Backbone as XML, in Angstrom:
<?xml version="1.0"?>
<chain id="A" units="angstrom">
  <residue number="1" name="UNK">
    <atom name="N" x="13.197" y="-7.239" z="-15.318"/>
    <atom name="CA" x="13.760" y="-5.900" z="-15.192"/>
    <atom name="C" x="14.188" y="-5.682" z="-13.745"/>
  </residue>
  <residue number="2" name="UNK">
    <atom name="N" x="15.318" y="-5.028" z="-13.547"/>
    <atom name="CA" x="15.831" y="-4.808" z="-12.196"/>
    <atom name="C" x="15.122" y="-3.653" z="-11.514"/>
  </residue>
  <residue number="3" name="UNK">
    <atom name="N" x="15.237" y="-3.597" z="-10.178"/>
    <atom name="CA" x="14.634" y="-2.499" z="-9.430"/>
    <atom name="C" x="15.213" y="-1.161" z="-9.872"/>
  </residue>
  <residue number="4" name="UNK">
    <atom name="N" x="16.540" y="-1.130" z="-10.151"/>
    <atom name="CA" x="17.169" y="0.119" z="-10.570"/>
    <atom name="C" x="16.592" y="0.599" z="-11.896"/>
  </residue>
  <residue number="5" name="UNK">
    <atom name="N" x="16.428" y="-0.309" z="-12.852"/>
    <atom name="CA" x="15.884" y="0.123" z="-14.139"/>
    <atom name="C" x="14.410" y="0.489" z="-14.015"/>
  </residue>
  <residue number="6" name="UNK">
    <atom name="N" x="13.675" y="-0.195" z="-13.113"/>
    <atom name="CA" x="12.286" y="0.197" z="-12.853"/>
    <atom name="C" x="12.235" y="1.621" z="-12.323"/>
  </residue>
  <residue number="7" name="UNK">
    <atom name="N" x="13.117" y="1.930" z="-11.374"/>
    <atom name="CA" x="13.168" y="3.265" z="-10.796"/>
    <atom name="C" x="13.562" y="4.288" z="-11.851"/>
  </residue>
  <residue number="8" name="UNK">
    <atom name="N" x="14.520" y="3.924" z="-12.687"/>
    <atom name="CA" x="14.967" y="4.823" z="-13.749"/>
    <atom name="C" x="13.832" y="5.098" z="-14.732"/>
  </residue>
  <residue number="9" name="UNK">
    <atom name="N" x="13.102" y="4.067" z="-15.135"/>
    <atom name="CA" x="11.958" y="4.251" z="-16.042"/>
    <atom name="C" x="10.891" y="5.118" z="-15.408"/>
  </residue>
  <residue number="10" name="UNK">
    <atom name="N" x="10.648" y="4.893" z="-14.111"/>
    <atom name="CA" x="9.663" y="5.693" z="-13.396"/>
    <atom name="C" x="10.094" y="7.150" z="-13.366"/>
  </residue>
  <residue number="11" name="UNK">
    <atom name="N" x="11.373" y="7.397" z="-13.125"/>
    <atom name="CA" x="11.894" y="8.767" z="-13.076"/>
    <atom name="C" x="11.744" y="9.446" z="-14.427"/>
  </residue>
  <residue number="12" name="UNK">
    <atom name="N" x="12.006" y="8.700" z="-15.493"/>
    <atom name="CA" x="11.927" y="9.280" z="-16.829"/>
    <atom name="C" x="10.502" y="9.658" z="-17.209"/>
  </residue>
  <residue number="13" name="UNK">
    <atom name="N" x="9.533" y="8.965" z="-16.673"/>
    <atom name="CA" x="8.141" y="9.256" z="-17.020"/>
    <atom name="C" x="7.481" y="10.198" z="-16.014"/>
  </residue>
  <residue number="14" name="UNK">
    <atom name="N" x="8.247" y="10.753" z="-15.097"/>
    <atom name="CA" x="7.688" y="11.672" z="-14.105"/>
    <atom name="C" x="7.036" y="10.967" z="-12.935"/>
  </residue>
  <residue number="15" name="UNK">
    <atom name="N" x="7.204" y="9.654" z="-12.850"/>
    <atom name="CA" x="6.570" y="8.879" z="-11.794"/>
    <atom name="C" x="7.160" y="9.112" z="-10.423"/>
  </residue>
  <residue number="16" name="UNK">
    <atom name="N" x="8.416" y="9.541" z="-10.352"/>
    <atom name="CA" x="9.032" y="9.791" z="-9.048"/>
    <atom name="C" x="8.223" y="10.825" z="-8.279"/>
  </residue>
  <residue number="17" name="UNK">
    <atom name="N" x="7.766" y="11.856" z="-8.979"/>
    <atom name="CA" x="6.949" y="12.891" z="-8.339"/>
    <atom name="C" x="5.682" y="12.268" z="-7.751"/>
  </residue>
  <residue number="18" name="UNK">
    <atom name="N" x="5.042" y="11.360" z="-8.511"/>
    <atom name="CA" x="3.838" y="10.687" z="-8.026"/>
    <atom name="C" x="4.140" y="9.844" z="-6.794"/>
  </residue>
  <residue number="19" name="UNK">
    <atom name="N" x="5.289" y="9.182" z="-6.805"/>
    <atom name="CA" x="5.659" y="8.333" z="-5.676"/>
    <atom name="C" x="5.862" y="9.172" z="-4.422"/>
  </residue>
  <residue number="20" name="UNK">
    <atom name="N" x="6.612" y="10.268" z="-4.556"/>
    <atom name="CA" x="6.846" y="11.116" z="-3.384"/>
    <atom name="C" x="5.547" y="11.749" z="-2.895"/>
  </residue>
  <residue number="21" name="UNK">
    <atom name="N" x="4.679" y="12.146" z="-3.815"/>
    <atom name="CA" x="3.389" y="12.698" z="-3.406"/>
    <atom name="C" x="2.565" y="11.640" z="-2.676"/>
  </residue>
  <residue number="22" name="UNK">
    <atom name="N" x="2.608" y="10.408" z="-3.161"/>
    <atom name="CA" x="1.850" y="9.331" z="-2.517"/>
    <atom name="C" x="2.384" y="9.052" z="-1.110"/>
  </residue>
  <residue number="23" name="UNK">
    <atom name="N" x="3.702" y="9.036" z="-0.972"/>
    <atom name="CA" x="4.305" y="8.730" z="0.321"/>
    <atom name="C" x="4.283" y="9.904" z="1.290"/>
  </residue>
  <residue number="24" name="UNK">
    <atom name="N" x="3.938" y="11.098" z="0.797"/>
    <atom name="CA" x="3.910" y="12.287" z="1.654"/>
    <atom name="C" x="2.720" y="12.284" z="2.615"/>
  </residue>
  <residue number="25" name="UNK">
    <atom name="N" x="1.744" y="11.450" z="2.356"/>
    <atom name="CA" x="0.522" y="11.417" z="3.157"/>
    <atom name="C" x="0.589" y="10.317" z="4.225"/>
  </residue>
  <residue number="26" name="UNK">
    <atom name="N" x="0.364" y="10.702" z="5.478"/>
    <atom name="CA" x="0.367" y="9.730" z="6.571"/>
    <atom name="C" x="-0.691" y="8.630" z="6.372"/>
  </residue>
  <residue number="27" name="UNK">
    <atom name="N" x="-1.930" y="8.959" z="5.971"/>
    <atom name="CA" x="-2.903" y="7.877" z="5.753"/>
    <atom name="C" x="-2.455" y="6.895" z="4.662"/>
  </residue>
  <residue number="28" name="UNK">
    <atom name="N" x="-1.810" y="7.394" z="3.619"/>
    <atom name="CA" x="-1.350" y="6.492" z="2.557"/>
    <atom name="C" x="-0.208" y="5.600" z="3.049"/>
  </residue>
  <residue number="29" name="UNK">
    <atom name="N" x="0.670" y="6.140" z="3.878"/>
    <atom name="CA" x="1.731" y="5.304" z="4.447"/>
    <atom name="C" x="1.125" y="4.237" z="5.363"/>
  </residue>
  <residue number="30" name="UNK">
    <atom name="N" x="0.067" y="4.590" z="6.082"/>
    <atom name="CA" x="-0.615" y="3.616" z="6.943"/>
    <atom name="C" x="-1.288" y="2.537" z="6.094"/>
  </residue>
  <residue number="31" name="UNK">
    <atom name="N" x="-1.894" y="2.932" z="4.985"/>
    <atom name="CA" x="-2.515" y="1.952" z="4.082"/>
    <atom name="C" x="-1.452" y="0.970" z="3.589"/>
  </residue>
  <residue number="32" name="UNK">
    <atom name="N" x="-0.287" y="1.480" z="3.207"/>
    <atom name="CA" x="0.796" y="0.602" z="2.759"/>
    <atom name="C" x="1.211" y="-0.365" z="3.875"/>
  </residue>
  <residue number="33" name="UNK">
    <atom name="N" x="1.225" y="0.116" z="5.106"/>
    <atom name="CA" x="1.568" y="-0.765" z="6.232"/>
    <atom name="C" x="0.520" y="-1.864" z="6.385"/>
  </residue>
  <residue number="34" name="UNK">
    <atom name="N" x="-0.761" y="-1.515" z="6.271"/>
    <atom name="CA" x="-1.816" y="-2.520" z="6.373"/>
    <atom name="C" x="-1.722" y="-3.548" z="5.248"/>
  </residue>
  <residue number="35" name="UNK">
    <atom name="N" x="-1.287" y="-3.116" z="4.087"/>
    <atom name="CA" x="-1.194" y="-4.024" z="2.940"/>
    <atom name="C" x="0.136" y="-4.775" z="2.895"/>
  </residue>
  <residue number="36" name="UNK">
    <atom name="N" x="0.994" y="-4.565" z="3.862"/>
    <atom name="CA" x="2.333" y="-5.148" z="3.807"/>
    <atom name="C" x="2.339" y="-6.678" z="3.843"/>
  </residue>
  <residue number="37" name="UNK">
    <atom name="N" x="1.343" y="-7.306" z="4.472"/>
    <atom name="CA" x="1.325" y="-8.766" z="4.575"/>
    <atom name="C" x="0.033" y="-9.391" z="4.073"/>
  </residue>
  <residue number="38" name="UNK">
    <atom name="N" x="-0.901" y="-8.574" z="3.635"/>
    <atom name="CA" x="-2.203" y="-9.110" z="3.279"/>
    <atom name="C" x="-2.896" y="-8.190" z="2.284"/>
  </residue>
  <residue number="39" name="UNK">
    <atom name="N" x="-3.676" y="-8.763" z="1.387"/>
    <atom name="CA" x="-4.513" y="-7.921" z="0.535"/>
    <atom name="C" x="-5.806" y="-7.641" z="1.295"/>
  </residue>
  <residue number="40" name="UNK">
    <atom name="N" x="-6.360" y="-6.466" z="1.070"/>
    <atom name="CA" x="-7.592" y="-6.065" z="1.743"/>
    <atom name="C" x="-8.514" y="-5.386" z="0.746"/>
  </residue>
  <residue number="41" name="UNK">
    <atom name="N" x="-9.812" y="-5.438" z="1.021"/>
    <atom name="CA" x="-10.759" y="-4.677" z="0.213"/>
    <atom name="C" x="-10.757" y="-3.227" z="0.700"/>
  </residue>
  <residue number="42" name="UNK">
    <atom name="N" x="-11.315" y="-2.346" z="-0.108"/>
    <atom name="CA" x="-11.405" y="-0.938" z="0.293"/>
    <atom name="C" x="-12.207" y="-0.811" z="1.584"/>
  </residue>
  <residue number="43" name="UNK">
    <atom name="N" x="-13.246" y="-1.613" z="1.724"/>
    <atom name="CA" x="-14.048" y="-1.587" z="2.951"/>
    <atom name="C" x="-13.261" y="-2.010" z="4.174"/>
  </residue>
  <residue number="44" name="UNK">
    <atom name="N" x="-12.443" y="-3.054" z="4.027"/>
    <atom name="CA" x="-11.611" y="-3.507" z="5.147"/>
    <atom name="C" x="-10.584" y="-2.449" z="5.529"/>
  </residue>
  <residue number="45" name="UNK">
    <atom name="N" x="-10.075" y="-1.740" z="4.532"/>
    <atom name="CA" x="-9.131" y="-0.654" z="4.809"/>
    <atom name="C" x="-9.865" y="0.489" z="5.507"/>
  </residue>
  <residue number="46" name="UNK">
    <atom name="N" x="-11.043" y="0.843" z="5.005"/>
    <atom name="CA" x="-11.814" y="1.957" z="5.561"/>
    <atom name="C" x="-12.187" y="1.726" z="7.021"/>
  </residue>
  <residue number="47" name="UNK">
    <atom name="N" x="-12.400" y="0.457" z="7.414"/>
    <atom name="CA" x="-12.744" y="0.142" z="8.801"/>
    <atom name="C" x="-11.653" y="0.577" z="9.781"/>
  </residue>
  <residue number="48" name="UNK">
    <atom name="N" x="-10.448" y="0.721" z="9.292"/>
    <atom name="CA" x="-9.306" y="1.045" z="10.154"/>
    <atom name="C" x="-9.037" y="2.546" z="10.262"/>
  </residue>
  <residue number="49" name="UNK">
    <atom name="N" x="-9.849" y="3.344" z="9.587"/>
    <atom name="CA" x="-9.650" y="4.794" z="9.563"/>
    <atom name="C" x="-10.935" y="5.509" z="9.953"/>
  </residue>
  <residue number="50" name="UNK">
    <atom name="N" x="-10.770" y="6.706" z="10.475"/>
    <atom name="CA" x="-11.921" y="7.555" z="10.770"/>
    <atom name="C" x="-12.049" y="8.597" z="9.661"/>
  </residue>
  <residue number="51" name="UNK">
    <atom name="N" x="-12.318" y="8.103" z="8.456"/>
    <atom name="CA" x="-12.555" y="8.991" z="7.318"/>
    <atom name="C" x="-13.544" y="8.301" z="6.396"/>
  </residue>
  <residue number="52" name="UNK">
    <atom name="N" x="-14.093" y="9.067" z="5.488"/>
    <atom name="CA" x="-15.128" y="8.535" z="4.601"/>
    <atom name="C" x="-14.548" y="7.535" z="3.607"/>
  </residue>
  <residue number="53" name="UNK">
    <atom name="N" x="-15.403" y="6.648" z="3.109"/>
    <atom name="CA" x="-14.976" y="5.679" z="2.103"/>
    <atom name="C" x="-14.507" y="6.363" z="0.818"/>
  </residue>
  <residue number="54" name="UNK">
    <atom name="N" x="-15.159" y="7.462" z="0.380"/>
    <atom name="CA" x="-14.623" y="8.150" z="-0.800"/>
    <atom name="C" x="-13.200" y="8.682" z="-0.578"/>
  </residue>
  <residue number="55" name="UNK">
    <atom name="N" x="-12.889" y="9.127" z="0.635"/>
    <atom name="CA" x="-11.532" y="9.587" z="0.933"/>
    <atom name="C" x="-10.540" y="8.433" z="0.845"/>
  </residue>
  <residue number="56" name="UNK">
    <atom name="N" x="-10.936" y="7.262" z="1.366"/>
    <atom name="CA" x="-10.079" y="6.078" z="1.279"/>
    <atom name="C" x="-9.877" y="5.706" z="-0.187"/>
  </residue>
  <residue number="57" name="UNK">
    <atom name="N" x="-10.940" y="5.759" z="-0.964"/>
    <atom name="CA" x="-10.832" y="5.442" z="-2.397"/>
    <atom name="C" x="-9.869" y="6.393" z="-3.102"/>
  </residue>
  <residue number="58" name="UNK">
    <atom name="N" x="-9.913" y="7.665" z="-2.729"/>
    <atom name="CA" x="-9.007" y="8.645" z="-3.322"/>
    <atom name="C" x="-7.554" y="8.306" z="-2.956"/>
  </residue>
  <residue number="59" name="UNK">
    <atom name="N" x="-7.306" y="7.951" z="-1.706"/>
    <atom name="CA" x="-5.953" y="7.573" z="-1.282"/>
    <atom name="C" x="-5.479" y="6.332" z="-2.042"/>
  </residue>
  <residue number="60" name="UNK">
    <atom name="N" x="-6.367" y="5.358" z="-2.207"/>
    <atom name="CA" x="-6.012" y="4.144" z="-2.946"/>
    <atom name="C" x="-5.710" y="4.459" z="-4.412"/>
  </residue>
  <residue number="61" name="UNK">
    <atom name="N" x="-6.456" y="5.383" z="-4.991"/>
    <atom name="CA" x="-6.201" y="5.786" z="-6.382"/>
    <atom name="C" x="-4.823" y="6.425" z="-6.533"/>
  </residue>
  <residue number="62" name="UNK">
    <atom name="N" x="-4.441" y="7.254" z="-5.573"/>
    <atom name="CA" x="-3.120" y="7.896" z="-5.613"/>
    <atom name="C" x="-2.029" y="6.833" z="-5.503"/>
  </residue>
  <residue number="63" name="UNK">
    <atom name="N" x="-2.204" y="5.888" z="-4.582"/>
    <atom name="CA" x="-1.214" y="4.822" z="-4.411"/>
    <atom name="C" x="-1.117" y="3.948" z="-5.656"/>
  </residue>
  <residue number="64" name="UNK">
    <atom name="N" x="-2.256" y="3.664" z="-6.265"/>
    <atom name="CA" x="-2.257" y="2.861" z="-7.491"/>
    <atom name="C" x="-1.602" y="3.628" z="-8.642"/>
  </residue>
  <residue number="65" name="UNK">
    <atom name="N" x="-1.909" y="4.909" z="-8.749"/>
    <atom name="CA" x="-1.325" y="5.737" z="-9.798"/>
    <atom name="C" x="0.187" y="5.863" z="-9.681"/>
  </residue>
  <residue number="66" name="UNK">
    <atom name="N" x="0.687" y="5.738" z="-8.460"/>
    <atom name="CA" x="2.132" y="5.809" z="-8.231"/>
    <atom name="C" x="2.796" y="4.438" z="-8.395"/>
  </residue>
  <residue number="67" name="UNK">
    <atom name="N" x="1.989" y="3.410" z="-8.640"/>
    <atom name="CA" x="2.539" y="2.072" z="-8.830"/>
    <atom name="C" x="2.896" y="1.364" z="-7.542"/>
  </residue>
  <residue number="68" name="UNK">
    <atom name="N" x="2.320" y="1.808" z="-6.427"/>
    <atom name="CA" x="2.643" y="1.212" z="-5.130"/>
    <atom name="C" x="1.676" y="0.105" z="-4.727"/>
  </residue>
  <residue number="69" name="UNK">
    <atom name="N" x="0.437" y="0.187" z="-5.215"/>
    <atom name="CA" x="-0.548" y="-0.866" z="-4.951"/>
    <atom name="C" x="-1.196" y="-1.270" z="-6.271"/>
  </residue>
  <residue number="70" name="UNK">
    <atom name="N" x="-1.768" y="-2.466" z="-6.256"/>
    <atom name="CA" x="-2.515" y="-2.946" z="-7.413"/>
    <atom name="C" x="-3.855" y="-3.470" z="-6.916"/>
  </residue>
  <residue number="71" name="UNK">
    <atom name="N" x="-4.820" y="-3.501" z="-7.820"/>
    <atom name="CA" x="-6.123" y="-4.010" z="-7.418"/>
    <atom name="C" x="-6.488" y="-5.189" z="-8.301"/>
  </residue>
  <residue number="72" name="UNK">
    <atom name="N" x="-7.296" y="-6.071" z="-7.716"/>
    <atom name="CA" x="-7.742" y="-7.266" z="-8.416"/>
    <atom name="C" x="-9.190" y="-7.532" z="-8.037"/>
  </residue>
  <residue number="73" name="UNK">
    <atom name="N" x="-10.032" y="-7.684" z="-9.030"/>
    <atom name="CA" x="-11.447" y="-7.966" z="-8.777"/>
    <atom name="C" x="-11.600" y="-9.457" z="-8.493"/>
  </residue>
  <residue number="74" name="UNK">
    <atom name="N" x="-12.183" y="-9.749" z="-7.341"/>
    <atom name="CA" x="-12.486" y="-11.131" z="-6.955"/>
    <atom name="C" x="-13.955" y="-11.193" z="-6.575"/>
  </residue>
  <residue number="75" name="UNK">
    <atom name="N" x="-14.737" y="-11.761" z="-7.454"/>
    <atom name="CA" x="-16.176" y="-11.792" z="-7.212"/>
    <atom name="C" x="-16.713" y="-10.378" z="-7.235"/>
  </residue>
  <residue number="76" name="UNK">
    <atom name="N" x="-17.431" y="-10.005" z="-6.188"/>
    <atom name="CA" x="-18.003" y="-8.661" z="-6.136"/>
    <atom name="C" x="-17.098" y="-7.646" z="-5.442"/>
  </residue>
  <residue number="77" name="UNK">
    <atom name="N" x="-15.930" y="-8.092" z="-4.971"/>
    <atom name="CA" x="-15.028" y="-7.207" z="-4.235"/>
    <atom name="C" x="-13.750" y="-6.929" z="-5.015"/>
  </residue>
  <residue number="78" name="UNK">
    <atom name="N" x="-13.195" y="-5.752" z="-4.776"/>
    <atom name="CA" x="-11.904" y="-5.394" z="-5.328"/>
    <atom name="C" x="-10.899" y="-5.467" z="-4.178"/>
  </residue>
  <residue number="79" name="UNK">
    <atom name="N" x="-9.884" y="-6.275" z="-4.359"/>
    <atom name="CA" x="-8.842" y="-6.445" z="-3.344"/>
    <atom name="C" x="-7.620" y="-5.645" z="-3.745"/>
  </residue>
  <residue number="80" name="UNK">
    <atom name="N" x="-7.065" y="-4.947" z="-2.769"/>
    <atom name="CA" x="-5.861" y="-4.147" z="-2.983"/>
    <atom name="C" x="-4.690" y="-4.856" z="-2.335"/>
  </residue>
  <residue number="81" name="UNK">
    <atom name="N" x="-3.555" y="-4.822" z="-3.015"/>
    <atom name="CA" x="-2.336" y="-5.411" z="-2.455"/>
    <atom name="C" x="-1.151" y="-4.535" z="-2.844"/>
  </residue>
  <residue number="82" name="UNK">
    <atom name="N" x="-0.108" y="-4.657" z="-2.075"/>
    <atom name="CA" x="1.096" y="-3.880" z="-2.306"/>
    <atom name="C" x="1.859" y="-4.496" z="-3.490"/>
  </residue>
  <residue number="83" name="UNK">
    <atom name="N" x="2.527" y="-3.671" z="-4.248"/>
    <atom name="CA" x="3.368" y="-4.149" z="-5.351"/>
    <atom name="C" x="4.746" y="-4.423" z="-4.750"/>
  </residue>
  <residue number="84" name="UNK">
    <atom name="N" x="4.994" y="-5.684" z="-4.435"/>
    <atom name="CA" x="6.221" y="-6.055" z="-3.737"/>
    <atom name="C" x="7.477" y="-5.771" z="-4.562"/>
  </residue>
  <residue number="85" name="UNK">
    <atom name="N" x="7.372" y="-5.840" z="-5.880"/>
    <atom name="CA" x="8.540" y="-5.681" z="-6.734"/>
    <atom name="C" x="9.027" y="-4.237" z="-6.820"/>
  </residue>
  <residue number="86" name="UNK">
    <atom name="N" x="8.256" y="-3.318" z="-6.320"/>
    <atom name="CA" x="8.601" y="-1.905" z="-6.412"/>
    <atom name="C" x="9.731" y="-1.552" z="-5.449"/>
  </residue>
  <residue number="87" name="UNK">
    <atom name="N" x="10.787" y="-0.932" z="-5.957"/>
    <atom name="CA" x="11.888" y="-0.478" z="-5.110"/>
    <atom name="C" x="11.368" y="0.473" z="-4.040"/>
  </residue>
  <residue number="88" name="UNK">
    <atom name="N" x="10.409" y="1.298" z="-4.414"/>
    <atom name="CA" x="9.830" y="2.240" z="-3.467"/>
    <atom name="C" x="9.205" y="1.505" z="-2.293"/>
  </residue>
  <residue number="89" name="UNK">
    <atom name="N" x="8.484" y="0.428" z="-2.576"/>
    <atom name="CA" x="7.872" y="-0.334" z="-1.497"/>
    <atom name="C" x="8.923" y="-1.034" z="-0.651"/>
  </residue>
  <residue number="90" name="UNK">
    <atom name="N" x="10.023" y="-1.436" z="-1.261"/>
    <atom name="CA" x="11.110" y="-2.027" z="-0.487"/>
    <atom name="C" x="11.654" y="-1.004" z="0.499"/>
  </residue>
  <residue number="91" name="UNK">
    <atom name="N" x="11.873" y="0.212" z="0.010"/>
    <atom name="CA" x="12.367" y="1.277" z="0.887"/>
    <atom name="C" x="11.331" y="1.639" z="1.946"/>
  </residue>
  <residue number="92" name="UNK">
    <atom name="N" x="10.059" y="1.696" z="1.542"/>
    <atom name="CA" x="8.993" y="2.019" z="2.488"/>
    <atom name="C" x="8.893" y="0.942" z="3.565"/>
  </residue>
  <residue number="93" name="UNK">
    <atom name="N" x="9.059" y="-0.314" z="3.181"/>
    <atom name="CA" x="9.009" y="-1.409" z="4.140"/>
    <atom name="C" x="10.111" y="-1.254" z="5.187"/>
  </residue>
  <residue number="94" name="UNK">
    <atom name="N" x="11.287" y="-0.858" z="4.735"/>
    <atom name="CA" x="12.389" y="-0.627" z="5.666"/>
    <atom name="C" x="12.037" y="0.494" z="6.644"/>
  </residue>
  <residue number="95" name="UNK">
    <atom name="N" x="11.501" y="1.584" z="6.115"/>
    <atom name="CA" x="11.142" y="2.720" z="6.964"/>
    <atom name="C" x="10.072" y="2.299" z="7.976"/>
  </residue>
  <residue number="96" name="UNK">
    <atom name="N" x="9.129" y="1.464" z="7.548"/>
    <atom name="CA" x="8.071" y="1.015" z="8.454"/>
    <atom name="C" x="8.627" y="0.190" z="9.612"/>
  </residue>
  <residue number="97" name="UNK">
    <atom name="N" x="9.738" y="-0.498" z="9.388"/>
    <atom name="CA" x="10.343" y="-1.292" z="10.455"/>
    <atom name="C" x="10.872" y="-0.410" z="11.581"/>
  </residue>
  <residue number="98" name="UNK">
    <atom name="N" x="11.293" y="0.799" z="11.256"/>
    <atom name="CA" x="11.850" y="1.685" z="12.277"/>
    <atom name="C" x="10.866" y="2.764" z="12.721"/>
  </residue>
  <residue number="99" name="UNK">
    <atom name="N" x="9.712" y="2.824" z="12.090"/>
    <atom name="CA" x="8.708" y="3.840" z="12.413"/>
    <atom name="C" x="7.805" y="3.333" z="13.540"/>
  </residue>
  <residue number="100" name="UNK">
    <atom name="N" x="7.721" y="4.072" z="14.646"/>
    <atom name="CA" x="6.905" y="3.608" z="15.777"/>
    <atom name="C" x="5.413" y="3.540" z="15.468"/>
  </residue>
  <residue number="101" name="UNK">
    <atom name="N" x="4.936" y="4.296" z="14.493"/>
    <atom name="CA" x="3.517" y="4.264" z="14.143"/>
    <atom name="C" x="3.205" y="3.050" z="13.273"/>
  </residue>
  <residue number="102" name="UNK">
    <atom name="N" x="4.060" y="2.740" z="12.314"/>
    <atom name="CA" x="3.795" y="1.666" z="11.361"/>
    <atom name="C" x="4.029" y="0.271" z="11.918"/>
  </residue>
  <residue number="103" name="UNK">
    <atom name="N" x="4.950" y="0.130" z="12.849"/>
    <atom name="CA" x="5.294" y="-1.196" z="13.366"/>
    <atom name="C" x="4.063" y="-1.953" z="13.879"/>
  </residue>
  <residue number="104" name="UNK">
    <atom name="N" x="3.197" y="-1.349" z="14.718"/>
    <atom name="CA" x="2.011" y="-2.092" z="15.180"/>
    <atom name="C" x="1.031" y="-2.392" z="14.047"/>
  </residue>
  <residue number="105" name="UNK">
    <atom name="N" x="0.965" y="-1.514" z="13.051"/>
    <atom name="CA" x="0.057" y="-1.750" z="11.925"/>
    <atom name="C" x="0.525" y="-2.944" z="11.108"/>
  </residue>
  <residue number="106" name="UNK">
    <atom name="N" x="1.835" y="-3.080" z="10.933"/>
    <atom name="CA" x="2.383" y="-4.230" z="10.209"/>
    <atom name="C" x="2.099" y="-5.519" z="10.972"/>
  </residue>
  <residue number="107" name="UNK">
    <atom name="N" x="2.198" y="-5.481" z="12.304"/>
    <atom name="CA" x="1.899" y="-6.673" z="13.110"/>
    <atom name="C" x="0.434" y="-7.057" z="12.940"/>
  </residue>
  <residue number="108" name="UNK">
    <atom name="N" x="-0.445" y="-6.053" z="12.943"/>
    <atom name="CA" x="-1.871" y="-6.323" z="12.746"/>
    <atom name="C" x="-2.101" y="-6.926" z="11.370"/>
  </residue>
  <residue number="109" name="UNK">
    <atom name="N" x="-1.431" y="-6.386" z="10.362"/>
    <atom name="CA" x="-1.560" y="-6.901" z="9.005"/>
    <atom name="C" x="-1.116" y="-8.353" z="8.923"/>
  </residue>
  <residue number="110" name="UNK">
    <atom name="N" x="-0.016" y="-8.675" z="9.585"/>
    <atom name="CA" x="0.487" y="-10.046" z="9.577"/>
    <atom name="C" x="-0.517" y="-10.996" z="10.224"/>
  </residue>
  <residue number="111" name="UNK">
    <atom name="N" x="-1.147" y="-10.558" z="11.321"/>
    <atom name="CA" x="-2.116" y="-11.430" z="11.990"/>
    <atom name="C" x="-3.376" y="-11.593" z="11.145"/>
  </residue>
  <residue number="112" name="UNK">
    <atom name="N" x="-3.758" y="-10.556" z="10.415"/>
    <atom name="CA" x="-4.918" y="-10.651" z="9.523"/>
    <atom name="C" x="-4.616" y="-11.632" z="8.401"/>
  </residue>
  <residue number="113" name="UNK">
    <atom name="N" x="-3.409" y="-11.503" z="7.826"/>
    <atom name="CA" x="-3.020" y="-12.372" z="6.728"/>
    <atom name="C" x="-2.987" y="-13.839" z="7.105"/>
  </residue>
  <residue number="114" name="UNK">
    <atom name="N" x="-2.570" y="-14.149" z="8.321"/>
    <atom name="CA" x="-2.508" y="-15.544" z="8.784"/>
    <atom name="C" x="-3.893" y="-16.102" z="9.024"/>
  </residue>
  <residue number="115" name="UNK">
    <atom name="N" x="-4.848" y="-15.233" z="9.398"/>
    <atom name="CA" x="-6.196" y="-15.697" z="9.709"/>
    <atom name="C" x="-7.092" y="-15.819" z="8.505"/>
  </residue>
  <residue number="116" name="UNK">
    <atom name="N" x="-6.664" y="-15.331" z="7.345"/>
    <atom name="CA" x="-7.502" y="-15.344" z="6.152"/>
    <atom name="C" x="-7.444" y="-16.714" z="5.483"/>
  </residue>
  <residue number="117" name="UNK">
    <atom name="N" x="-8.542" y="-17.070" z="4.882"/>
    <atom name="CA" x="-8.614" y="-18.313" z="4.104"/>
    <atom name="C" x="-8.444" y="-17.931" z="2.640"/>
  </residue>
  <residue number="118" name="UNK">
    <atom name="N" x="-7.605" y="-18.642" z="1.922"/>
    <atom name="CA" x="-7.390" y="-18.360" z="0.505"/>
    <atom name="C" x="-8.660" y="-18.606" z="-0.276"/>
  </residue>
  <residue number="119" name="UNK">
    <atom name="N" x="-8.904" y="-17.713" z="-1.235"/>
    <atom name="CA" x="-10.118" y="-17.844" z="-2.058"/>
    <atom name="C" x="-9.796" y="-18.545" z="-3.340"/>
  </residue>
</chain>
């Protein structure tokens, strides 16, 4: 399925509203930047923020509900990763390239991803 038809299907099911609500939050945009090059656990994401783990979990739930991130259970941990096929994430990635706040977070994500050992 093409990105355009994915977007069209999302719009028809009311998902566009969820996407805009998800992207309206600065912490959620930062989470997307951290996930841009690497999957992370909720704990690894929480280490990068000064907020409670339940708040991070709520942000991750909103992002997942909007179809921007997916989770995968690996052993005792749940790993979150960005849904690369999403047109929204493609657009968000572009915005992150020109955003002065997200650019350093993406660099950090890239360095984390290179240092990780595949499981």
